[in-house]
CSV table of C-alpha atoms and ligand atoms in Angstrom, one decimal:
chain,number,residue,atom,x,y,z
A,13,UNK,CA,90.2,63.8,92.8
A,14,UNK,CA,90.8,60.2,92.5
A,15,UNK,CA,93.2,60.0,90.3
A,16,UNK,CA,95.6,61.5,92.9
A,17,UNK,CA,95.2,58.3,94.9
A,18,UNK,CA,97.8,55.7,93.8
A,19,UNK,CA,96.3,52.5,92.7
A,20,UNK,CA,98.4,49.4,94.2
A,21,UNK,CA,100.5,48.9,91.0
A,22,UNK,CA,101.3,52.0,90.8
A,23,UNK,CA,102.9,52.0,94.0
A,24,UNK,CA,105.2,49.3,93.1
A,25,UNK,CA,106.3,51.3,90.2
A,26,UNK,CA,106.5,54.5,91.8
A,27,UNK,CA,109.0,52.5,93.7
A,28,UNK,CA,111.3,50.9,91.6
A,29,UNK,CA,112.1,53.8,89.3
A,30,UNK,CA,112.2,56.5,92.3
A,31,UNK,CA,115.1,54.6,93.4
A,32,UNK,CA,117.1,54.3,90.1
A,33,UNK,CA,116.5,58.2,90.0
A,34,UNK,CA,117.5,58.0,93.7
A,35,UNK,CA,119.7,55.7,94.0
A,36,UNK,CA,122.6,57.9,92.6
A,37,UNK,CA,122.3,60.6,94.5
A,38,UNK,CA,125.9,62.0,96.5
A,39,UNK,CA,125.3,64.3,99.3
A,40,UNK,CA,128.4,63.3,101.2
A,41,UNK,CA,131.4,65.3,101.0
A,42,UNK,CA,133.6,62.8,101.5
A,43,UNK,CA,132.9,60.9,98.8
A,44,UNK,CA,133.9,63.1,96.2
A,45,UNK,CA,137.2,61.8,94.6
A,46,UNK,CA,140.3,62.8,96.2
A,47,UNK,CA,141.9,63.5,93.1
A,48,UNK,CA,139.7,66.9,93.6
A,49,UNK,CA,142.1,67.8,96.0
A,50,UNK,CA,138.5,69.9,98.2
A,51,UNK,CA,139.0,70.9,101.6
A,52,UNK,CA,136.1,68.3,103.0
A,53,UNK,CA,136.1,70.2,105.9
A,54,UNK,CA,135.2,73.5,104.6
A,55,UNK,CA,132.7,71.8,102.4
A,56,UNK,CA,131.2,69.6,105.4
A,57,UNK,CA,130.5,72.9,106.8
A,58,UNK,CA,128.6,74.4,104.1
A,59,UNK,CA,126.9,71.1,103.3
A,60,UNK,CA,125.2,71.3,107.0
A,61,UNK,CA,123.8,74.5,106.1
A,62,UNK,CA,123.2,74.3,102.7
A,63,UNK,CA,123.0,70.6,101.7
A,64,UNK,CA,125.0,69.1,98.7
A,65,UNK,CA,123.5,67.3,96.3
A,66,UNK,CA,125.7,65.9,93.0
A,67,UNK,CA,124.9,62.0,91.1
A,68,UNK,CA,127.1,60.2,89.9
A,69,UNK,CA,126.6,61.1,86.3
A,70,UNK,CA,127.3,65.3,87.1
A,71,UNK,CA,130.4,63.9,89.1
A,72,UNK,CA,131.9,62.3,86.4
A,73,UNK,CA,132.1,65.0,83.9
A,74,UNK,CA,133.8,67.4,86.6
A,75,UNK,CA,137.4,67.1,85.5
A,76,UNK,CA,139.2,69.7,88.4
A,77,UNK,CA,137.6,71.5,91.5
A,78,UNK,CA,137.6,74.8,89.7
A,79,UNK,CA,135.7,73.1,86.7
A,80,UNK,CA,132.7,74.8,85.3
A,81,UNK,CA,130.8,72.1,86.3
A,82,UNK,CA,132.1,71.6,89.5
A,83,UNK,CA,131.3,75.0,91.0
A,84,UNK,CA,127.6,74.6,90.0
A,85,UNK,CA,127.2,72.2,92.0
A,86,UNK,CA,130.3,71.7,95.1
A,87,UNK,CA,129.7,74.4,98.1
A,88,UNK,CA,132.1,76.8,98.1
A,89,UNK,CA,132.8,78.3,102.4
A,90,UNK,CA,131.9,81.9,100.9
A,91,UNK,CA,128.1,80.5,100.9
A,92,UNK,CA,128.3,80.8,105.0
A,93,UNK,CA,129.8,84.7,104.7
A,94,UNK,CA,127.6,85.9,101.9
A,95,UNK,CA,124.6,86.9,104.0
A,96,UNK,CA,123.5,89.4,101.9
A,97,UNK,CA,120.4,89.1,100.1
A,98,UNK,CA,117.0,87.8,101.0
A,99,UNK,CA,115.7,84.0,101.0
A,100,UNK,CA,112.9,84.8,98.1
A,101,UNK,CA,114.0,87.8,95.8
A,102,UNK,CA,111.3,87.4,94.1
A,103,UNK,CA,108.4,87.9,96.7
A,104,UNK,CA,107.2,84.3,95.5
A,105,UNK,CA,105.6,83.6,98.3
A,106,UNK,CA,103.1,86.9,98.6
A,107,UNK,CA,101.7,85.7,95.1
A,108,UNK,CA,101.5,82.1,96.1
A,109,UNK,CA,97.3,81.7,96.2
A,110,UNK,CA,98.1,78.1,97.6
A,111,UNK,CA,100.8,76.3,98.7
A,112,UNK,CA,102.8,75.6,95.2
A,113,UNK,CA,101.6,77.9,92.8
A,114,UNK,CA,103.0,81.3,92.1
A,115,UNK,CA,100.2,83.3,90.0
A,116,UNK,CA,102.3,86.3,88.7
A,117,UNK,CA,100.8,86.9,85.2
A,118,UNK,CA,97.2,86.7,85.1
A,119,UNK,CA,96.8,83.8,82.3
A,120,UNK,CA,100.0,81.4,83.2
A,121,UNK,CA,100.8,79.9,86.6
A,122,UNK,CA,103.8,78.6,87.6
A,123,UNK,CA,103.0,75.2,89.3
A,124,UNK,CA,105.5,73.5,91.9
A,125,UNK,CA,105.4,69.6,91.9
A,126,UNK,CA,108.3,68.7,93.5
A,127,UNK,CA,110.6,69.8,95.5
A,128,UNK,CA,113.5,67.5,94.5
A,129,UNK,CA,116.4,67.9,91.8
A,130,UNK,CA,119.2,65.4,90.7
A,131,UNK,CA,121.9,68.4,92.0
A,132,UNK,CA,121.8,71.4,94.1
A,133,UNK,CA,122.8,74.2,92.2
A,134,UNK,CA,124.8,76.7,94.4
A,135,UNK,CA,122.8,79.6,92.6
A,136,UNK,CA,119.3,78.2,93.3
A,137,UNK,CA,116.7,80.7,93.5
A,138,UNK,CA,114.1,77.9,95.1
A,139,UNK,CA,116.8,77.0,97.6
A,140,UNK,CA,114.6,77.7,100.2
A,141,UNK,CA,112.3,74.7,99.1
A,142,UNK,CA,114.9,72.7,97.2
A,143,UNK,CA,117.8,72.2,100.0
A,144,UNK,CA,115.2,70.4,101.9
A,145,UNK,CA,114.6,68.3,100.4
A,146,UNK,CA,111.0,67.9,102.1
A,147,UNK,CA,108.5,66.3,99.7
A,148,UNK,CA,105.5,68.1,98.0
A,149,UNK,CA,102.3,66.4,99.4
A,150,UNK,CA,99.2,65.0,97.4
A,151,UNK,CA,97.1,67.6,99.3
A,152,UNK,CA,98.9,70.2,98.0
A,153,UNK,CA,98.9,69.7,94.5
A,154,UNK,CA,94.9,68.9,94.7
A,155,UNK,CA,94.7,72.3,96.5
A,156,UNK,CA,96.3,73.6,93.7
A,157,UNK,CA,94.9,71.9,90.6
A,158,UNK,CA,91.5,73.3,93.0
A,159,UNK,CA,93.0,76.8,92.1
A,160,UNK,CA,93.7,76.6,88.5
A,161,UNK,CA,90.2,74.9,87.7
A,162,UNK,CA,88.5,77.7,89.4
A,163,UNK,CA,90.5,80.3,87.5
A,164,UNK,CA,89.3,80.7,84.3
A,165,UNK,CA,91.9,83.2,83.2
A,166,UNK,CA,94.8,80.6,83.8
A,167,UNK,CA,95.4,79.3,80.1
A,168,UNK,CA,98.9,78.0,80.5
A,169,UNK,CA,100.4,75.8,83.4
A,170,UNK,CA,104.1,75.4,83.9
A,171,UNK,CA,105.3,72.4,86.3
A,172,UNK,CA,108.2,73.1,88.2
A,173,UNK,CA,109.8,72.6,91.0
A,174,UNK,CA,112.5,71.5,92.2
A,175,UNK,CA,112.2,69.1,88.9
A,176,UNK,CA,109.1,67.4,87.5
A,177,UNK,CA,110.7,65.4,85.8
A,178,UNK,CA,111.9,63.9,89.5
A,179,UNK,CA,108.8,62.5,89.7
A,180,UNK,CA,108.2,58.6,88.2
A,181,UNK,CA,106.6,58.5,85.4
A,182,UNK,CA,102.8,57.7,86.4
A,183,UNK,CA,103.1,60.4,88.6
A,184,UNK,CA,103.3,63.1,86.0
A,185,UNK,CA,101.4,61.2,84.2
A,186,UNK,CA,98.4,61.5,87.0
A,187,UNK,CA,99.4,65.8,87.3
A,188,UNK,CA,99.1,66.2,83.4
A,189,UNK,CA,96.0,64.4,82.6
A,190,UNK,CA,94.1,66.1,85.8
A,191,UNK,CA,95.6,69.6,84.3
A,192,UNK,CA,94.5,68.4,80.7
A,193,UNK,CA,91.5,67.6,81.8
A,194,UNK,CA,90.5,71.8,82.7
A,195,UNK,CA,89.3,73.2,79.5
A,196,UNK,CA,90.8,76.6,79.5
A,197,UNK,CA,94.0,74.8,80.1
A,198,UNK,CA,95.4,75.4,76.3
A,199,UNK,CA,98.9,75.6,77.1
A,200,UNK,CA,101.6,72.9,79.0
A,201,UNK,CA,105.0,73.7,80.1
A,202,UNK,CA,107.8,71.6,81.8
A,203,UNK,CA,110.9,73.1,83.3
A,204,UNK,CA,113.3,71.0,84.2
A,205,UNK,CA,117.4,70.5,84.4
A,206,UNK,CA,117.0,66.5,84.0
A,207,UNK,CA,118.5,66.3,80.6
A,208,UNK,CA,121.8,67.9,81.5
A,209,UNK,CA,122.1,66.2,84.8
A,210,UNK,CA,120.6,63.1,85.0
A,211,UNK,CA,119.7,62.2,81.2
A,212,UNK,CA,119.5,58.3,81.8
A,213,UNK,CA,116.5,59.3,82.9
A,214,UNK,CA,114.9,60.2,79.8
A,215,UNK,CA,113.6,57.3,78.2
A,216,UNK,CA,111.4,56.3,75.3
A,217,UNK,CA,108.4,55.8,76.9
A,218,UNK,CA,108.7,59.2,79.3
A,219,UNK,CA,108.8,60.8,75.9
A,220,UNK,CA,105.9,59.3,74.2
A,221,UNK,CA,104.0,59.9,77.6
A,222,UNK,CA,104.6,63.3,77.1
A,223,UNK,CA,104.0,64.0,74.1
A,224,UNK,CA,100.4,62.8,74.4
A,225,UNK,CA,99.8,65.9,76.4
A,226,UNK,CA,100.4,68.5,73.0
A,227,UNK,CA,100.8,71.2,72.9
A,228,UNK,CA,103.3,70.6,75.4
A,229,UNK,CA,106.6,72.7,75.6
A,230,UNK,CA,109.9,71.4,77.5
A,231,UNK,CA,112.6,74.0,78.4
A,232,UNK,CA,116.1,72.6,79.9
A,233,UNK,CA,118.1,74.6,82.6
A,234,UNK,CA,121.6,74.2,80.5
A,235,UNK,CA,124.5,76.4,81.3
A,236,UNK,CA,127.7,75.1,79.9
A,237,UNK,CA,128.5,73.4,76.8
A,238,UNK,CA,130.3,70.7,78.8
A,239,UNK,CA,127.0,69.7,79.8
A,240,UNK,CA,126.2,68.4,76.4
A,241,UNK,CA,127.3,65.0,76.4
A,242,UNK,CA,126.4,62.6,73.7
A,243,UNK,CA,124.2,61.2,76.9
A,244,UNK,CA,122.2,64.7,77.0
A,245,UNK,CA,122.3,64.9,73.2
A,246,UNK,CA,120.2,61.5,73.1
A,247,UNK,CA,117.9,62.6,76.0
A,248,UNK,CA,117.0,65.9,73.6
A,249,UNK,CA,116.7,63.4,70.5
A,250,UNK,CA,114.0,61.0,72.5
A,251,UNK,CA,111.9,64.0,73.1
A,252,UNK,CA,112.4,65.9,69.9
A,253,UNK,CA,111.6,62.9,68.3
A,254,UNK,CA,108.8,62.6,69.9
A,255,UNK,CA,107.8,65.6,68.8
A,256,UNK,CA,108.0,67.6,71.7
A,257,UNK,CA,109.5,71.2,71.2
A,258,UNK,CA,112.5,72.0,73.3
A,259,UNK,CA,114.0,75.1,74.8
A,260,UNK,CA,116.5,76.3,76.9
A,261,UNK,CA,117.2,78.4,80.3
A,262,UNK,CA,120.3,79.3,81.2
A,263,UNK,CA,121.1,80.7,84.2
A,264,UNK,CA,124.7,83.8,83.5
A,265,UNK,CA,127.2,82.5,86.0
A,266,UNK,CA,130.4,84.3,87.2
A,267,UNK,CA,133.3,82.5,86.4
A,268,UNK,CA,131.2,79.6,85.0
A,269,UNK,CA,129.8,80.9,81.3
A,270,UNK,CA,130.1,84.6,81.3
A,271,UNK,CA,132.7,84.6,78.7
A,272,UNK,CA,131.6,85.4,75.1
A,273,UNK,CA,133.3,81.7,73.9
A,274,UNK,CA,131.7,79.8,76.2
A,275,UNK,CA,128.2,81.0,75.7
A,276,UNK,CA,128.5,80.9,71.8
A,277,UNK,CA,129.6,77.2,72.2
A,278,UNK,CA,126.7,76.5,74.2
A,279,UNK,CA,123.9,78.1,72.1
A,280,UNK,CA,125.5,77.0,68.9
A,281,UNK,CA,125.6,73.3,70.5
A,282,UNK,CA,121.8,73.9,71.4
A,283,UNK,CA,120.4,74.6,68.4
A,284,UNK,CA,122.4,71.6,67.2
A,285,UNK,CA,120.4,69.4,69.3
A,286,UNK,CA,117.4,70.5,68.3
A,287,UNK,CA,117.0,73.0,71.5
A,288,UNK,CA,115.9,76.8,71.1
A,289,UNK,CA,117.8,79.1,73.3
A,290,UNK,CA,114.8,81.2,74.8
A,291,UNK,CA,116.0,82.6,78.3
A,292,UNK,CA,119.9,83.8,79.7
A,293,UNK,CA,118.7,84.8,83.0
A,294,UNK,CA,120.3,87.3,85.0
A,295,UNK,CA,121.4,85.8,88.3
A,296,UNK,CA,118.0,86.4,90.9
A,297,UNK,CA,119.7,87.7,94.1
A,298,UNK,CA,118.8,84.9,96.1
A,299,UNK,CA,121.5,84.8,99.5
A,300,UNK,CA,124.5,82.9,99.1
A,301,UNK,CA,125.0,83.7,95.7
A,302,UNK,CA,127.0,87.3,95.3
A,303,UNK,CA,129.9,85.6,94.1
A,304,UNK,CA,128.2,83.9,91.0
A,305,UNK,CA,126.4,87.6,90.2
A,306,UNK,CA,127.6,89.0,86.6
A,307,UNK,CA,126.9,92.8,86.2
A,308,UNK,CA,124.5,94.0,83.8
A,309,UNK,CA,127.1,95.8,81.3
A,310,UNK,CA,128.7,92.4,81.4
A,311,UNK,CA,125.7,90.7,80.6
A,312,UNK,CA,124.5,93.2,77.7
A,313,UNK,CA,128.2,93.5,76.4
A,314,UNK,CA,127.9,89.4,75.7
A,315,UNK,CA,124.4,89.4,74.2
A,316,UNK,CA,126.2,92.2,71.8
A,317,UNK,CA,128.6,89.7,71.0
A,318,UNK,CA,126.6,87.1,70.1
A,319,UNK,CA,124.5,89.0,67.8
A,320,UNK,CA,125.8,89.1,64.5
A,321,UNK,CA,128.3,86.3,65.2
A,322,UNK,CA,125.4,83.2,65.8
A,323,UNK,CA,122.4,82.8,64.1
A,324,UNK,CA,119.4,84.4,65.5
A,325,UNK,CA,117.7,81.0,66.4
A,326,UNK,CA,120.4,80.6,68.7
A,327,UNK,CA,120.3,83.7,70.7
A,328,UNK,CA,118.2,83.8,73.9
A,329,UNK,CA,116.6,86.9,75.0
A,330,UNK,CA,118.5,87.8,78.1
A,331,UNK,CA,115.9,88.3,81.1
A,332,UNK,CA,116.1,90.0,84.5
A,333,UNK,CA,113.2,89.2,87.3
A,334,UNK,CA,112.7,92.2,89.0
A,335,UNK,CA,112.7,92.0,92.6
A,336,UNK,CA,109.4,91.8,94.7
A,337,UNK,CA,107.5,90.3,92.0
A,338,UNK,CA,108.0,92.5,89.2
A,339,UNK,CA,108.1,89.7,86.8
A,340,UNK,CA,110.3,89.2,83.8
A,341,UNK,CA,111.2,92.1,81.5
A,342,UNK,CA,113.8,91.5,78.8
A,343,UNK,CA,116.9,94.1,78.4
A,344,UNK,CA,118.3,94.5,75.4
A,345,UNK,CA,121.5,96.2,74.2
A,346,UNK,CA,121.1,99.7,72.9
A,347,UNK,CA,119.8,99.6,69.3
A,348,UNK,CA,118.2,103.0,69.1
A,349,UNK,CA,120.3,105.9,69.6
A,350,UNK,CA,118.3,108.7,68.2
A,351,UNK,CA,114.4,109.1,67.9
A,352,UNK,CA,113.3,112.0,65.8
A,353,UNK,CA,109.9,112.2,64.3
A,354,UNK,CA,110.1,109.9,61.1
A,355,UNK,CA,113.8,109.5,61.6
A,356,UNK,CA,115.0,106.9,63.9
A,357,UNK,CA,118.9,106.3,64.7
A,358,UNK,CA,120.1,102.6,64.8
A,359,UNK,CA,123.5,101.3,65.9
A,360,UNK,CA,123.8,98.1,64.3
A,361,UNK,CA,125.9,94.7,65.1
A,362,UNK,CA,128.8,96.3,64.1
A,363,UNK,CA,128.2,99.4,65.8
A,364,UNK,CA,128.0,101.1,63.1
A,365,UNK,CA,124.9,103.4,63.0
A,366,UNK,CA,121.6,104.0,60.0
A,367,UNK,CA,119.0,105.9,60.2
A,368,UNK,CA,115.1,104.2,59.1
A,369,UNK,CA,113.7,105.0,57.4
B,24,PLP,C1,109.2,82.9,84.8
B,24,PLP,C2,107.8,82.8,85.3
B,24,PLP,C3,106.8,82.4,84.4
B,24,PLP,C4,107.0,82.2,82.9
B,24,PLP,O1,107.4,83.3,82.3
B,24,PLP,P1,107.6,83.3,80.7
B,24,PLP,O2,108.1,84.6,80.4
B,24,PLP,O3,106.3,83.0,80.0
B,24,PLP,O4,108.6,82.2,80.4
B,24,PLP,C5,105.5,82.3,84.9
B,24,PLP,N1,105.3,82.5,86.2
B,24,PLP,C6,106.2,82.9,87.1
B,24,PLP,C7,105.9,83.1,88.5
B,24,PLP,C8,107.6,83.0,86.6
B,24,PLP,O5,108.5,83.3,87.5
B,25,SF4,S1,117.8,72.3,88.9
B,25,SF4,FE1,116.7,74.3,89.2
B,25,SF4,S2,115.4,74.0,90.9
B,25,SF4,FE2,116.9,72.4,91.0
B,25,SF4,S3,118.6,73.1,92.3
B,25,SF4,FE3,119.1,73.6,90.2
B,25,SF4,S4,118.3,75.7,89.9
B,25,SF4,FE4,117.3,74.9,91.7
């Protein structure tokens, strides 16, 4: 459709603001501080297979090596050893129609538009497209705009990536008024870790863009409260107050967020920016990653935790993709201990257990 092809201006403007979203990019071991104290040659060697990616924003709130943030993002020589696991856990690929969209659930698509982030997380489940860093073309996402217009059960689209919001502005621009402009489109859905890693690039205007496209929904990859910067607290104000309503994802990370204090903080500080917790994702057993896995008594033992002692608007439901393209189910912890006819058993917050009626 034409208005995939850039006009002239466009161009020029695709240029200048890729490259301030470009232009800060560190992929170099060697450049990280020495005051890290890394060994740059271990990390070299995992950043051949497995490419680094950091800004210089990300970089400057990592305080030690062994930082929260720091081992989201900084290869770590286990990566090479951990060989276990497949490249796509999720079978992605066998329910990819075309090149870029996954079609899982019959009424929602998720819809790749890029194949670029602002950091490589270690953890990526999209590695396999992401570490690339190859470029999504213009065929592919007419090919797959193609696919949702000639699906009339598709009613809810979901760009990501990599990170939309990678894109410049005109460009997503361009993707959401083509996908607007399919009538049993209802629903629009951004994922994206932008805010937390790169919020500079949420501006005014990117927000009033959006929020042309209602009902539009914006969920943030966070995963530790450090990553709430008064930066990343005005990136979620812009596009609140634009009206757009925000979520969360957050991925459960060994070492990084699975203890009860952190992951109170950081729902607590999302609510306080104006951002609903909706997903704490169990870790998808993507290769390379064994050593960021939490167990699943671990992760139902915190969601326990947090309920009763945060507010219910701050407590995502924890989530598990089942392998091979199971989808999503969510797991709770054990509320119902007993089922009688007309007498159910409940153990409550506090562990302490009522029967209902
Ligand atoms: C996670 C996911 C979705 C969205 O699921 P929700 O539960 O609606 O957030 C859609 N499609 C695919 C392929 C997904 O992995
Ligand atoms: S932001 Fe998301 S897609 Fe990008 S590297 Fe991190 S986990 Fe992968």
């Amino acid at each position: 459709m034409a208005i995939l092809s850039r006009s002239d201006s466009m161009c020029n403007f695709q240029k200048t603001e890729a490259a301030d979203i470009y232009q800060n990019l560190i992929h170099q071991p060697d450049v990280l501080p020495a005051g890290l104290n890394l060994n740059l040659e271990e990390l070299s060697k995992v950043a051949k297979r497995l490419p680094m990616r950091l800004n210089t924003y990300f970089l400057s709130l990592i305080q030690s090596a062994d930082d929260p943030l720091a081992k989201q993002v900084i290869p770590d020589i286990i990566e090479l050893t951990d060989c276990r696991g497949p490249d796509d856990p999720l079978k992605e690929q066998a329910q990819s129609p075309v090149p870029g969209l996954i079609h899982r659930y019959p009424a929602r698509v998720a819809f790749t538009v890029s194949n670029q982030c602002a950091v490589h997380c270690r953890f990526c489940l999209r590695k396999r497209n992401v570490f690339d860093g190859k470029q999504v073309s213009d065929k592919e996402l007419e090919l797959a705009i193609a696919y949702i217009r000639n699906h009339p059960q598709i009613n809810e689209v979901i760009l990501t990536g990599g990170d939309p919001l990678m894109l410049p502005d005109a460009r997503i621009k361009q993707l959401l008024l083509q996908l607007r402009s399919i009538k049993h489109v209802l629903v629009l859905r951004i994922h994206t870790r932008i805010p937390s890693v790169f919020p500079e690039r949420i501006t005014k205007s990117l927000a009033h863009m959006l929020a042309k496209f209602h009902p539009l929904y914006l969920n943030i990859h966070f995963n530790h409260p450090n990553e709430i910067t008064p930066a990343a607290e005005n990136a979620c104000r812009l596009l609140a107050e634009a009206g757009i309503a925000l979520g969360s994802q957050t991925v459960l990370l060994k070492g990084i967020n699975d203890q009860e204090q952190v992951l109170c903080k950081l729902f607590e500080k999302l609510l306080q920016i104006r951002v609903k917790p909706y997903y704490l994702h169990q870790l998808d057993r993507v290769r390379a990653t064994a050593h960021f896995q939490v167990s699943m008594e671990k992760a139902l033992s915190l969601i326990t935790y947090l309920r009763g002692r945060l507010s219910g608007m701050a407590i995502p439901q924890l989530m598990v993709d089942l392998p091979a393209g199971g989808g999503k189910v969510a797991v709770s912890p054990e509320s119902v201990v007993e089922k009688q006819p007309g007498r159910w058993v409940f153990r409550n917050w506090q562990g302490k257990l009522f029967s209902y009626p």
